[in-house]
Tab-separated table of C-alpha atoms in Angstrom:
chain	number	residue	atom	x	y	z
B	18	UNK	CA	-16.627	-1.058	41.214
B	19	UNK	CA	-13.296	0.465	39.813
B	20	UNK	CA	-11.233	1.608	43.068
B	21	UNK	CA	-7.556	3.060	42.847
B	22	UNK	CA	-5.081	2.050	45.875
B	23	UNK	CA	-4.390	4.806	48.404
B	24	UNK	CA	-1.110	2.306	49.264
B	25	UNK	CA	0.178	-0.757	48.648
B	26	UNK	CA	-1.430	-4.188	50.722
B	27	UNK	CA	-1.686	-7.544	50.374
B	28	UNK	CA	-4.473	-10.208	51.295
B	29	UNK	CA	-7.005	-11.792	49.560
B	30	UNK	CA	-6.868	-8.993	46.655
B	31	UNK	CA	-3.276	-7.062	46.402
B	32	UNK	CA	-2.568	-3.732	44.639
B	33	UNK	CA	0.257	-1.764	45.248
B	34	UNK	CA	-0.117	1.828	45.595
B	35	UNK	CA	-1.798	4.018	42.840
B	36	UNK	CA	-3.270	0.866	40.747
B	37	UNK	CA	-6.486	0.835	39.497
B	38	UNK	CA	-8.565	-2.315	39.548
B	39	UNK	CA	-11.940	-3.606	39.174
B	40	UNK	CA	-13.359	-4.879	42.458
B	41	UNK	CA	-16.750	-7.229	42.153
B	42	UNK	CA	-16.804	-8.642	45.724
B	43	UNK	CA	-19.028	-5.853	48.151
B	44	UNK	CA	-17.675	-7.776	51.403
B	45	UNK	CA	-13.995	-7.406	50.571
B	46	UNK	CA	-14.797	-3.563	48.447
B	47	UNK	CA	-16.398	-2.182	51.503
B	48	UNK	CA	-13.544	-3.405	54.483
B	49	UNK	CA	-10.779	-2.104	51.440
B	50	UNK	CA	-12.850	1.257	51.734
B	51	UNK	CA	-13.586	1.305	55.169
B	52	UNK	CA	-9.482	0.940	55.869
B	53	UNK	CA	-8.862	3.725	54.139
B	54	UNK	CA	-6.598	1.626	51.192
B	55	UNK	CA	-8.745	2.086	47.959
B	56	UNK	CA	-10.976	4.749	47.268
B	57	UNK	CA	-13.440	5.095	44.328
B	58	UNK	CA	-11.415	5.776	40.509
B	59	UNK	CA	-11.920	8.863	38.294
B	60	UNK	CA	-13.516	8.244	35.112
B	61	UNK	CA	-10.392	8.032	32.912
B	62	UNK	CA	-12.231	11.409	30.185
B	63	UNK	CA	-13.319	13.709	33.659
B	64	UNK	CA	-16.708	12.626	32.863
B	65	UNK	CA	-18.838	9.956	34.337
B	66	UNK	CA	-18.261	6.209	32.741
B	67	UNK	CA	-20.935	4.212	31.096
B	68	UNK	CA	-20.725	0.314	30.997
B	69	UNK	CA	-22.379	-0.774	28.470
B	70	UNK	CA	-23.871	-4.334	28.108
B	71	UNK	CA	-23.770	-6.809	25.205
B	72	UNK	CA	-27.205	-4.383	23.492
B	73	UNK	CA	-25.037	-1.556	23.987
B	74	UNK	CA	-27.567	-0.519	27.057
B	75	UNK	CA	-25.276	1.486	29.249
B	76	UNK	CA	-27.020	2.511	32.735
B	77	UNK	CA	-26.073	5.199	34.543
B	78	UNK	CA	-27.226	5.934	38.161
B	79	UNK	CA	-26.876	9.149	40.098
B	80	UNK	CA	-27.251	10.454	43.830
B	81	UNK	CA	-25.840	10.477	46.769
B	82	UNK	CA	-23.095	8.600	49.422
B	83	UNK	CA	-24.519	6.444	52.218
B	84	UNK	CA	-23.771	8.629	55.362
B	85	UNK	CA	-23.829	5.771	57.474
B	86	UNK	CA	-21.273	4.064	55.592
B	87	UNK	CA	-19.001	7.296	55.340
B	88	UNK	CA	-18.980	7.194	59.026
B	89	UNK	CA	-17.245	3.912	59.200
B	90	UNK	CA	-14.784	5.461	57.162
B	91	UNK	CA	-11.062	6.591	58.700
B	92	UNK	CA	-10.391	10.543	58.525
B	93	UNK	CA	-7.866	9.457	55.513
B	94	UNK	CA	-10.306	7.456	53.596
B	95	UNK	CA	-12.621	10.358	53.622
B	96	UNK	CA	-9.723	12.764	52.765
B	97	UNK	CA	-8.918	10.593	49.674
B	98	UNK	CA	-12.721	10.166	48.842
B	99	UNK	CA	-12.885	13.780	48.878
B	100	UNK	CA	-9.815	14.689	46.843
B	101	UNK	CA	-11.000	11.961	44.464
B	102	UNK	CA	-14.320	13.751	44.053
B	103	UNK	CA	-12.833	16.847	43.383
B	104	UNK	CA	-14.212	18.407	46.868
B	105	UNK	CA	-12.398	20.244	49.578
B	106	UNK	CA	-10.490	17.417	51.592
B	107	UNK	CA	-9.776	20.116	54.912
B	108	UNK	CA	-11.490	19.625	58.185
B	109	UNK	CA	-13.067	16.920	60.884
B	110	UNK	CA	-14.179	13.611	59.731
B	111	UNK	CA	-18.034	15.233	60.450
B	112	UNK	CA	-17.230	18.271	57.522
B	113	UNK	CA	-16.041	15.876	55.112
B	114	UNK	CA	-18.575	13.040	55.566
B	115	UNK	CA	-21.305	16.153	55.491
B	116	UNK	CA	-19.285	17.812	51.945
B	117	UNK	CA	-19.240	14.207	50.570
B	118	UNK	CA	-23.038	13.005	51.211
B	119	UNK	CA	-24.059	16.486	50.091
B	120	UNK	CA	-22.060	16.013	46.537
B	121	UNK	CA	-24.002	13.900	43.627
B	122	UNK	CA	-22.235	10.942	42.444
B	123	UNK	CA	-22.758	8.885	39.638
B	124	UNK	CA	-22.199	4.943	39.554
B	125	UNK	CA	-22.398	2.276	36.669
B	126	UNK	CA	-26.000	0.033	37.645
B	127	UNK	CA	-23.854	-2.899	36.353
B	128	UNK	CA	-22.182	-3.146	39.498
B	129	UNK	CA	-24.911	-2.161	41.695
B	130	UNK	CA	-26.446	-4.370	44.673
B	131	UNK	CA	-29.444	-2.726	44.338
B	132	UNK	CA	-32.717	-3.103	42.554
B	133	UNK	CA	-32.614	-0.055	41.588
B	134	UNK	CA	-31.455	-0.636	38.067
């Protein structure tokens, strides 16, 4: 998943603040999210990013946030999810975990855990 650096940190992946990377490992992407010190990038155009494979198969999935996993966000994660998304970033960590589930998202199948794709 492509995640931009809410500040700068250092461990067993480093950005500094700001920097956009490309983040394979879930383990390390979801404790990084959970802290609060990357948050999902913005598709460089405004518009949702297709990968596309070596057939030139790009696979595009769409729905929701996992509520349980927003709630083992920080307040500030959440605020930068939610400025990220483009949604209302004001309130308790409740509002913006309900404004975030409730918005559709959109995420490259490429990178997904699932067998959904």
């Amino acid at each position: 998943m492509k995640v931009r650096a809410t500040i700068s940190f250092s461990g067993l992946i480093s950005m500094y603040a700001g920097e956009v990377r490309e983040v394979e490992d879930s383990y390390i992407l979801n404790d990084l999210m959970r802290a609060g010190y990357v948050v999902p990038a913005e598709a460089e155009s405004g518009n949702p990013q297709t990968n596309s494979d070596s057939e030139g198969e790009g696979v595009l999935l769409e729905g929701t946030l996992d509520t349980e996993e927003l709630e083992g966000m920080t307040v500030p994660a959440l605020r930068a999810l939610a400025k990220q998304m483009g949604l209302d970033d004001a309130g308790k960590k409740a509002d913006l975990i309900e404004r975030i589930s409730a918005a559709k998202v959109s995420v490259d199948a490429e990178g997904c855990d699932s067998d959904e794709a």
